[in-house]
PDB file of C-alpha atoms in Angstrom:
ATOM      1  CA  UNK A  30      -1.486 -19.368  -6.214  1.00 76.00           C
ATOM      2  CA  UNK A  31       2.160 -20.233  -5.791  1.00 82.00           C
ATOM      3  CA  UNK A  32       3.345 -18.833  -2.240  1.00 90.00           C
ATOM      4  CA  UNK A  33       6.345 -18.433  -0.637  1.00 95.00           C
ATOM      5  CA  UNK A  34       7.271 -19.023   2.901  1.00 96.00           C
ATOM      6  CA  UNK A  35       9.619 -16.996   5.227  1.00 97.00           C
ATOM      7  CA  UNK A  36      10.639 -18.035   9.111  1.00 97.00           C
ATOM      8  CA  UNK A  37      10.371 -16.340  11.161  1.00 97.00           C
ATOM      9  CA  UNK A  38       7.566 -13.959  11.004  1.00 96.00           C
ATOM     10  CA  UNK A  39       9.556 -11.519  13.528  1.00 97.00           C
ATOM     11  CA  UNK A  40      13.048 -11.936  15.027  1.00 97.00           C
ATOM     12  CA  UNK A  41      14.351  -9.266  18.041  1.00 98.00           C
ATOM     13  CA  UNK A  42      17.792  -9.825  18.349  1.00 97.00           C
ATOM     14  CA  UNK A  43      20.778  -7.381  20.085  1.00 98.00           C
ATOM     15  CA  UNK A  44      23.048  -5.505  17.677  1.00 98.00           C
ATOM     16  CA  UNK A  45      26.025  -7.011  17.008  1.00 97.00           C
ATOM     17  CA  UNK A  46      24.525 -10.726  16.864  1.00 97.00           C
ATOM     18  CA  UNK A  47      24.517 -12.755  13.778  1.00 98.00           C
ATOM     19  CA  UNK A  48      20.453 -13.776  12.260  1.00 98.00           C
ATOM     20  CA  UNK A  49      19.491 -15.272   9.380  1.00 97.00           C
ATOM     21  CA  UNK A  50      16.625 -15.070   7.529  1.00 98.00           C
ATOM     22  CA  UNK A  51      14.904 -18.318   6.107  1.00 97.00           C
ATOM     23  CA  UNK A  52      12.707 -17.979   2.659  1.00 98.00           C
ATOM     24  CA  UNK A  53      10.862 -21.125   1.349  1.00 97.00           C
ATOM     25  CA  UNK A  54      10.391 -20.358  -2.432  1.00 95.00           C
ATOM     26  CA  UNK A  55       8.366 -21.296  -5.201  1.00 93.00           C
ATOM     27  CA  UNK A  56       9.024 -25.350  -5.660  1.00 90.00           C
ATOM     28  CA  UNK A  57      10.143 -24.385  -9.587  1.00 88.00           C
ATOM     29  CA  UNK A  58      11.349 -21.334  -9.722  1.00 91.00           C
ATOM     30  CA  UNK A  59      15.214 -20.275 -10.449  1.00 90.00           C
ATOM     31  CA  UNK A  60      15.716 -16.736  -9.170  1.00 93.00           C
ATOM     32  CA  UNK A  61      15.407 -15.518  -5.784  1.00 95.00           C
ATOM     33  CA  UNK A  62      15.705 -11.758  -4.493  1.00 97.00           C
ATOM     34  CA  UNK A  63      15.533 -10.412  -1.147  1.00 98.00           C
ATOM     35  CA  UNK A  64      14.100  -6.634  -0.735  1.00 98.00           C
ATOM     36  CA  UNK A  65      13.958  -4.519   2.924  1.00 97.00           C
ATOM     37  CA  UNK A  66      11.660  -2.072   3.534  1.00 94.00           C
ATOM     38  CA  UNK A  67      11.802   0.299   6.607  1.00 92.00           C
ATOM     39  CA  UNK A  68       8.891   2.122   8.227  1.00 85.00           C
ATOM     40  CA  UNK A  69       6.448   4.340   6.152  1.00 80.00           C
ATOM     41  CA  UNK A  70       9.573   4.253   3.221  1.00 85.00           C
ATOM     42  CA  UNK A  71       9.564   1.634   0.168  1.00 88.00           C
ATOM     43  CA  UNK A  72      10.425  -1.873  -0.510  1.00 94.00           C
ATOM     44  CA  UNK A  73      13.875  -1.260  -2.024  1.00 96.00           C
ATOM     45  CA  UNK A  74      16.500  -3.935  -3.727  1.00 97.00           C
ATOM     46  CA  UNK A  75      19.173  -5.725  -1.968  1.00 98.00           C
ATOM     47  CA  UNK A  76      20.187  -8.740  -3.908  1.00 97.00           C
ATOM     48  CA  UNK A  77      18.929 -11.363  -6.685  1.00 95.00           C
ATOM     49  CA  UNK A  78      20.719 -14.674  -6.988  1.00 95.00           C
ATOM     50  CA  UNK A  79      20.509 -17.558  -9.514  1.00 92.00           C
ATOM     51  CA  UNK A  80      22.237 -21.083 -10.147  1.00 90.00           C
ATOM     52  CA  UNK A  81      24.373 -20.261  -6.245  1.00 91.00           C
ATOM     53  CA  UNK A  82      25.291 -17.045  -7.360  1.00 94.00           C
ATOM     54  CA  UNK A  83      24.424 -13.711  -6.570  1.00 96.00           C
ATOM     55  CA  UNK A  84      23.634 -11.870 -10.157  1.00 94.00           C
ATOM     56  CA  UNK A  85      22.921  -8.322  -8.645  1.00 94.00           C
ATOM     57  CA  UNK A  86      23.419  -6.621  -5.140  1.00 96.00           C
ATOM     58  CA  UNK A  87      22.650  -3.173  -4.386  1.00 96.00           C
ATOM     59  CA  UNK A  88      24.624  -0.643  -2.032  1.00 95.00           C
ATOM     60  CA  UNK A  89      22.158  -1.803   0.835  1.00 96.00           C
ATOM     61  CA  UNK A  90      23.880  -5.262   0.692  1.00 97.00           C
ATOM     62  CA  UNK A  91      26.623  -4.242   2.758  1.00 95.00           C
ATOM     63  CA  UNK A  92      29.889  -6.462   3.558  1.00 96.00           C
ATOM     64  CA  UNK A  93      27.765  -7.958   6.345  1.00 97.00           C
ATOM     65  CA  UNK A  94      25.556  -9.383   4.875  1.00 98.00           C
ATOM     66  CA  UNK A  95      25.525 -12.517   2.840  1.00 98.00           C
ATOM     67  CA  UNK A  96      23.315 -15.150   0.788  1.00 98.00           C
ATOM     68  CA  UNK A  97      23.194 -19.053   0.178  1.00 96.00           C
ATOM     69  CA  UNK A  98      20.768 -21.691  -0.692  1.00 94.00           C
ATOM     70  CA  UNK A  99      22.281 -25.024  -0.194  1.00 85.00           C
ATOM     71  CA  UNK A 100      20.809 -27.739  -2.360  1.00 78.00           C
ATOM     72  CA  UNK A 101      16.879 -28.259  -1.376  1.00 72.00           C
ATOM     73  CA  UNK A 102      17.202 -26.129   1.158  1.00 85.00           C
ATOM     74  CA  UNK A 103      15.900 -22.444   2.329  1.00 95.00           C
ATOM     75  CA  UNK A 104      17.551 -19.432   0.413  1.00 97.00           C
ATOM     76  CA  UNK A 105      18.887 -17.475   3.574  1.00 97.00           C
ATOM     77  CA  UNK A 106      19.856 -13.523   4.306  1.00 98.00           C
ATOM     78  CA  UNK A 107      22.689 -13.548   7.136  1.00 98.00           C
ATOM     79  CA  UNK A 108      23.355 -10.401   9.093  1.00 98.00           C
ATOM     80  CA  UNK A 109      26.377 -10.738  11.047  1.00 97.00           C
ATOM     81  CA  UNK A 110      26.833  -8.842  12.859  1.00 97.00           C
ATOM     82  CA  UNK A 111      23.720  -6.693  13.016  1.00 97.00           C
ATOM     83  CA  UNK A 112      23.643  -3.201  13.298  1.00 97.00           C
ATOM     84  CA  UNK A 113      20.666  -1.076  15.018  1.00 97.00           C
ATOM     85  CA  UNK A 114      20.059   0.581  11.032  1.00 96.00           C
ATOM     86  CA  UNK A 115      19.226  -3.362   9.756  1.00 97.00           C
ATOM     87  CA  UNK A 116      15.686  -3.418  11.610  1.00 97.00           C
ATOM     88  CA  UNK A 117      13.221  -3.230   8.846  1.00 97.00           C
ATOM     89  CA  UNK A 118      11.003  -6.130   6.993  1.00 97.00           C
ATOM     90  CA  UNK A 119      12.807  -8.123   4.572  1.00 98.00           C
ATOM     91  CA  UNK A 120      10.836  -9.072   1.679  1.00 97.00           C
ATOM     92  CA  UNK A 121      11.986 -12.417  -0.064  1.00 98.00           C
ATOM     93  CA  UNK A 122      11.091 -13.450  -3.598  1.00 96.00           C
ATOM     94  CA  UNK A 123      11.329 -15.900  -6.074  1.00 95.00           C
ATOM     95  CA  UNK A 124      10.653 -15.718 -10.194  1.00 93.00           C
ATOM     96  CA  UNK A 125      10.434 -18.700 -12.171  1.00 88.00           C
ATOM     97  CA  UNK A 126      12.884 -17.269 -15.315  1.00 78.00           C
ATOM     98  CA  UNK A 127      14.929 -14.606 -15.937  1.00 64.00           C
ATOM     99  CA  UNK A 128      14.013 -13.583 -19.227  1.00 67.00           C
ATOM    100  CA  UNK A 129      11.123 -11.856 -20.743  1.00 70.00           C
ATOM    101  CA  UNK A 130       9.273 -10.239 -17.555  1.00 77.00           C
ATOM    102  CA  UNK A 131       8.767 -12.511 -15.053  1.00 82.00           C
ATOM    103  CA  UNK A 132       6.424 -12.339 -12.486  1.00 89.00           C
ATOM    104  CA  UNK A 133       8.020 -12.016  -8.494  1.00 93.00           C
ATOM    105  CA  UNK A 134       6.475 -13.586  -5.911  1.00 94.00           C
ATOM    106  CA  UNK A 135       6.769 -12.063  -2.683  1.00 95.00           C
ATOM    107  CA  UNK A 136       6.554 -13.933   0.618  1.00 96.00           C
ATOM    108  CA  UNK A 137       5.267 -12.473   3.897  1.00 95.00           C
ATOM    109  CA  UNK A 138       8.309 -10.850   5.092  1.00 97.00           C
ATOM    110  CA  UNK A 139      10.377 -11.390   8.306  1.00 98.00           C
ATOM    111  CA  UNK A 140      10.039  -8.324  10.808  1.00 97.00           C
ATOM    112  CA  UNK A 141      13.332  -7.680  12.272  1.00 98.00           C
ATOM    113  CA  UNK A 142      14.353  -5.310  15.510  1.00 98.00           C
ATOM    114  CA  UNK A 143      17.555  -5.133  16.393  1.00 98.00           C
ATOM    115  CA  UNK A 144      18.172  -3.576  19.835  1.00 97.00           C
TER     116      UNK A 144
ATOM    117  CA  UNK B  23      16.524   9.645  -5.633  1.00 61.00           C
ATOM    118  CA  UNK B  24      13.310   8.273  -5.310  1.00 72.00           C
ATOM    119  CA  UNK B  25      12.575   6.932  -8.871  1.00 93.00           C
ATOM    120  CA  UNK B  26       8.913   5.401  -8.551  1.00 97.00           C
ATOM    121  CA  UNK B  27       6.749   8.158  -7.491  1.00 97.00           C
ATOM    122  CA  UNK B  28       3.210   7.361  -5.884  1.00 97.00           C
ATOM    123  CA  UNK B  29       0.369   9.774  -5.121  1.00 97.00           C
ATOM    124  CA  UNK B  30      -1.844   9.875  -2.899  1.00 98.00           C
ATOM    125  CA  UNK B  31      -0.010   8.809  -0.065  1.00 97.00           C
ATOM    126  CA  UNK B  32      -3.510   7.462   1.152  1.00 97.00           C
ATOM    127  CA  UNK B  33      -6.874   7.822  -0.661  1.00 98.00           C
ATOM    128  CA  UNK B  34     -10.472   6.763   0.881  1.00 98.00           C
ATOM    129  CA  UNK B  35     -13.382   6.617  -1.520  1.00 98.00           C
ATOM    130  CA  UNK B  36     -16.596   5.252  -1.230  1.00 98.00           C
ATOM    131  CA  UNK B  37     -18.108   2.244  -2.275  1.00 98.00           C
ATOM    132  CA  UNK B  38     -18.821   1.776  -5.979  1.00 98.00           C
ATOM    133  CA  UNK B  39     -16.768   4.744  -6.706  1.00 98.00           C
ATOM    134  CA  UNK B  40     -13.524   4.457  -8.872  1.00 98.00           C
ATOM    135  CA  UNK B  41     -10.341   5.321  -7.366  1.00 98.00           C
ATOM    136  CA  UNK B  42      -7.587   6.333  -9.193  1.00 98.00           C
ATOM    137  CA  UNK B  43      -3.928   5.709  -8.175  1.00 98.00           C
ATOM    138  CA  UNK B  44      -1.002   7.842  -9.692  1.00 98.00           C
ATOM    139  CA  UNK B  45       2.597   6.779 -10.267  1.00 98.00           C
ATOM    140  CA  UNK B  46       5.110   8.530 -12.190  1.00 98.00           C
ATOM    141  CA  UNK B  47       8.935   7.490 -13.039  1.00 98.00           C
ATOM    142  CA  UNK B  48      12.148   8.868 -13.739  1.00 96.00           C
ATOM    143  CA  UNK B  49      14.339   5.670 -15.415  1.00 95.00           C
ATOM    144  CA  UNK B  50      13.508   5.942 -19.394  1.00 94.00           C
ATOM    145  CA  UNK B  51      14.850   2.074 -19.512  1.00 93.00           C
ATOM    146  CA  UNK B  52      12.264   1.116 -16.970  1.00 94.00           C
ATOM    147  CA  UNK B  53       9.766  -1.422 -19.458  1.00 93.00           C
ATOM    148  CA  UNK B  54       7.668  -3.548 -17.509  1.00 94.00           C
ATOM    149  CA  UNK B  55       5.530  -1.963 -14.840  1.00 96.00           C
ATOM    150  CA  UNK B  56       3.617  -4.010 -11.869  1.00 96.00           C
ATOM    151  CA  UNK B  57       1.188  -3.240  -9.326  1.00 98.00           C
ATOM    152  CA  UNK B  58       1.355  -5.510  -6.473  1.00 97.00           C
ATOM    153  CA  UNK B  59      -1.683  -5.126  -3.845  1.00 96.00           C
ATOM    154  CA  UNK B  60      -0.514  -5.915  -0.467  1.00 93.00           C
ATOM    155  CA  UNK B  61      -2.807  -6.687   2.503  1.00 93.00           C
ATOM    156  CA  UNK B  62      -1.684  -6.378   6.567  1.00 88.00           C
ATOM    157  CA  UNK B  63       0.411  -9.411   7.249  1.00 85.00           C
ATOM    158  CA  UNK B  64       1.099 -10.547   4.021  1.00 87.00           C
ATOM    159  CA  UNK B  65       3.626  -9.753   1.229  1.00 89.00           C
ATOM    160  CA  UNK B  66       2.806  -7.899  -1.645  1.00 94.00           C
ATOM    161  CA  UNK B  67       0.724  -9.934  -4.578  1.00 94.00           C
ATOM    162  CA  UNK B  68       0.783  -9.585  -8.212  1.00 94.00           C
ATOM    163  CA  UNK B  69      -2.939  -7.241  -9.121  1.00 97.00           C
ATOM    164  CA  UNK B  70      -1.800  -6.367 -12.823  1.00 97.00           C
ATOM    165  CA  UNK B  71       1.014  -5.326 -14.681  1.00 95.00           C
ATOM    166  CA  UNK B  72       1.530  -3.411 -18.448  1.00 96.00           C
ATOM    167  CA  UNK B  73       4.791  -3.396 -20.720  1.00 94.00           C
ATOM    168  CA  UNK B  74       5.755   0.289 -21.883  1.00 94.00           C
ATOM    169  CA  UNK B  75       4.534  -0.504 -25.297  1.00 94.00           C
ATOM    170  CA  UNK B  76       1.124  -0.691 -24.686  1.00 96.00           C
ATOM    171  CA  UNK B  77      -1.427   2.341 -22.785  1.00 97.00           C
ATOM    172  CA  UNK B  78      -3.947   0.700 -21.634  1.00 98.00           C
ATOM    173  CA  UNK B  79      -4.537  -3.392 -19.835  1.00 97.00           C
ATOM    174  CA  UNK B  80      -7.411  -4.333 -18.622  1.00 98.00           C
ATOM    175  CA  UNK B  81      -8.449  -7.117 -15.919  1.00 97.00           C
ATOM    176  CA  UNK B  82     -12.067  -7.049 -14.962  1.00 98.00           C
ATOM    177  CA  UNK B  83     -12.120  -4.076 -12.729  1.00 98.00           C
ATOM    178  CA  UNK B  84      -8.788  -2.984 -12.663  1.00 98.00           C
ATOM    179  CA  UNK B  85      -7.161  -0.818 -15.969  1.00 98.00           C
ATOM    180  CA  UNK B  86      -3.860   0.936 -15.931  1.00 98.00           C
ATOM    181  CA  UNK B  87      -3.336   3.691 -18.235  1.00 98.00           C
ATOM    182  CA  UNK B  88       0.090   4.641 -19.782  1.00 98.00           C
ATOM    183  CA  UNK B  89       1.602   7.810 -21.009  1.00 98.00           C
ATOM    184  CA  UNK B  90       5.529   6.646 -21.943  1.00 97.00           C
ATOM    185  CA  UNK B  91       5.998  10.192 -22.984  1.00 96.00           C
ATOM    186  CA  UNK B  92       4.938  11.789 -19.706  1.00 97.00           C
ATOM    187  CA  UNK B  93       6.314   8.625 -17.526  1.00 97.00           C
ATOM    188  CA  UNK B  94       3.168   8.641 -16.189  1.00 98.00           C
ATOM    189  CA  UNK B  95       0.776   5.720 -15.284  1.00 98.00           C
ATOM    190  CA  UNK B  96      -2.761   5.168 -12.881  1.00 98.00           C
ATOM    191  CA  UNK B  97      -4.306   2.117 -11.698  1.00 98.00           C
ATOM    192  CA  UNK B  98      -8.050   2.502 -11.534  1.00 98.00           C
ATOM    193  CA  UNK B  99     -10.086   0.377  -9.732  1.00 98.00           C
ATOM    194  CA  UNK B 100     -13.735   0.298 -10.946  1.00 98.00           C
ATOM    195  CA  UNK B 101     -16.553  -0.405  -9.097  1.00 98.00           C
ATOM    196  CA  UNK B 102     -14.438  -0.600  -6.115  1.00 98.00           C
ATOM    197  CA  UNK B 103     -15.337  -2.599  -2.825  1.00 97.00           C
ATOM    198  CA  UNK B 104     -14.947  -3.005   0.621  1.00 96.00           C
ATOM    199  CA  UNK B 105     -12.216  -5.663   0.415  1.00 97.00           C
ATOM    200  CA  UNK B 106      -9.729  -4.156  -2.502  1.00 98.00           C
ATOM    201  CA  UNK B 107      -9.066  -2.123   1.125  1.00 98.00           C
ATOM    202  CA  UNK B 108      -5.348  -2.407   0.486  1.00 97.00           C
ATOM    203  CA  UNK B 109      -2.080  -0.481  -0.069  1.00 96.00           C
ATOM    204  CA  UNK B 110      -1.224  -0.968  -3.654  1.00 97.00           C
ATOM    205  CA  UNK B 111       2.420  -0.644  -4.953  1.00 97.00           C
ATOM    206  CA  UNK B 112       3.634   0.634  -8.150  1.00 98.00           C
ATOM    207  CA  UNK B 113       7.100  -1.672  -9.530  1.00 97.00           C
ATOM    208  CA  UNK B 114       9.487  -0.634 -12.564  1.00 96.00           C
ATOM    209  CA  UNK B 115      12.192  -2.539 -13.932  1.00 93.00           C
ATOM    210  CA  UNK B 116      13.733  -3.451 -17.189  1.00 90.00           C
ATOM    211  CA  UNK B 117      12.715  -7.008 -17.936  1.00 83.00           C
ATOM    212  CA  UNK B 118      14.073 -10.129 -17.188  1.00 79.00           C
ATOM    213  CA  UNK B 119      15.434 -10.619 -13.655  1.00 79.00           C
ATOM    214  CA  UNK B 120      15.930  -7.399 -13.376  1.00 88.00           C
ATOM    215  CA  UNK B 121      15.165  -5.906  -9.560  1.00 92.00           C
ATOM    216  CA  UNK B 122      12.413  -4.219  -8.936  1.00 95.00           C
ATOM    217  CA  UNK B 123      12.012  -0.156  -8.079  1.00 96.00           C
ATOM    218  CA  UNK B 124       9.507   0.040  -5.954  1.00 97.00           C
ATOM    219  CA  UNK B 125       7.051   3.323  -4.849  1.00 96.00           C
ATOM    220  CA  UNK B 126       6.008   4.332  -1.357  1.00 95.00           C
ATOM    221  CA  UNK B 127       2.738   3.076  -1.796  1.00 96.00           C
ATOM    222  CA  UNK B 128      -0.891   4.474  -1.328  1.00 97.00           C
ATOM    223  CA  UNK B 129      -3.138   3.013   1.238  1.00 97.00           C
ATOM    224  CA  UNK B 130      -6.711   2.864  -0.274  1.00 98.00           C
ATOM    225  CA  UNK B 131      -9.337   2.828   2.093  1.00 98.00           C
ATOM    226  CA  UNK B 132     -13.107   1.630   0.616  1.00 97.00           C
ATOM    227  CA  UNK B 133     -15.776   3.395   3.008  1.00 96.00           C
ATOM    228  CA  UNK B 134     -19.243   0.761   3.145  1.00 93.00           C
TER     229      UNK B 134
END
């Protein structure tokens, strides 16, 4: 089935650095999302985005962090800078529409430890 | 406020056995309700998924009932083997591109 792609599989980095989080989605679709999930807790929502704008954010998505996906390119979470509270696995996603109910596809993750 | 409810947290049943997975919700707007299985290593994958107006979708072994009074709904798993080994996550939302509210999750463990 249609998969999506995120690099890198695991990132340690030191708190206060910047990082950002790469996510190759489906070819086709238009809407991508980007969930974190901590330790033995659930996936929970931190932003959708369509046509280069972000349609939804949660209170997760703090001031810190931002999205982008330049033309053809990767749809990207930046952290900067990171705090010790960001480790977790980020989820990315991508749906092909926004109407009706959509099926999102999930990608791996990206494990990140901030020290 | 935890508004996707999952029990068990982990449930091991034996082979050929049907194991039942419970999720219950608190969001009366919630309509469209996926489970996503979700191996080690990988993200989360589509199993099946219902829309409030129906109680019942089947998919070879997999049926999820719904009770939209009780916001209440199971995933059974028929027949159940070895490799459907998984944790399997109940998903609410509203339609459209609506985010996702997800459940902790119950681990389901197949014993040969």
């Amino acid at each position: 089935g249609p998969k999506v792609l995120q690099i890198p599989s695991h990132q340690i980095i030191d708190m206060g650095q910047m990082v950002t989080l790469n996510c190759d989605p489906v070819s086709n679709h238009l809407y991508f999302y980007w969930y974190k999930q901590i330790l033995g807790q659930q996936m929970e929502f931190l932003v959708n985005f369509y046509n280069g704008k972000v349609m939804e954010k949660s209170k997760l998505f703090k001031d810190q962090f931002s999205v982008e996906r330049p033309d053809g390119s990767y749809f990207t979470l930046k952290i900067q800078p990171t705090a010790l509270e960001d480790s977790a696995v980020y989820f990315c996603a991508s749906s092909l529409w926004g109407y009706n109910y959509a099926e999102q596809f999930f990608g791996p993750g990206t494990r990140l430890t901030v020290l | 406020q935890q508004q996707v409810r999952q029990s068990p947290q982990s449930l091991t049943v034996w082979e050929g056995e049907t194991a039942i997975l419970n999720c219950s919700y608190e969001n009366s707007a919630f309509d469209y309700f996926p489970w996503y299985q979700q191996f080690p290593g990988e993200g989360p994958a589509l199993l099946i998924s219902i829309l409030s107006v129906s109680n019942k979708k089947e998919d070879g072994r997999f049926t999820i009932f719904f009770n939209k009074r009780e916001k209440k709904l199971s995933l059974h798993i028929a027949d159940s083997q070895p490799g459907d080994s998984a944790t399997y996550f109940c998903a609410a939302n509203t339609g459209g591109a609506d985010r996702l509210t997800f459940g902790k999750g119950t681990q389901l463990i197949i014993q040969p």
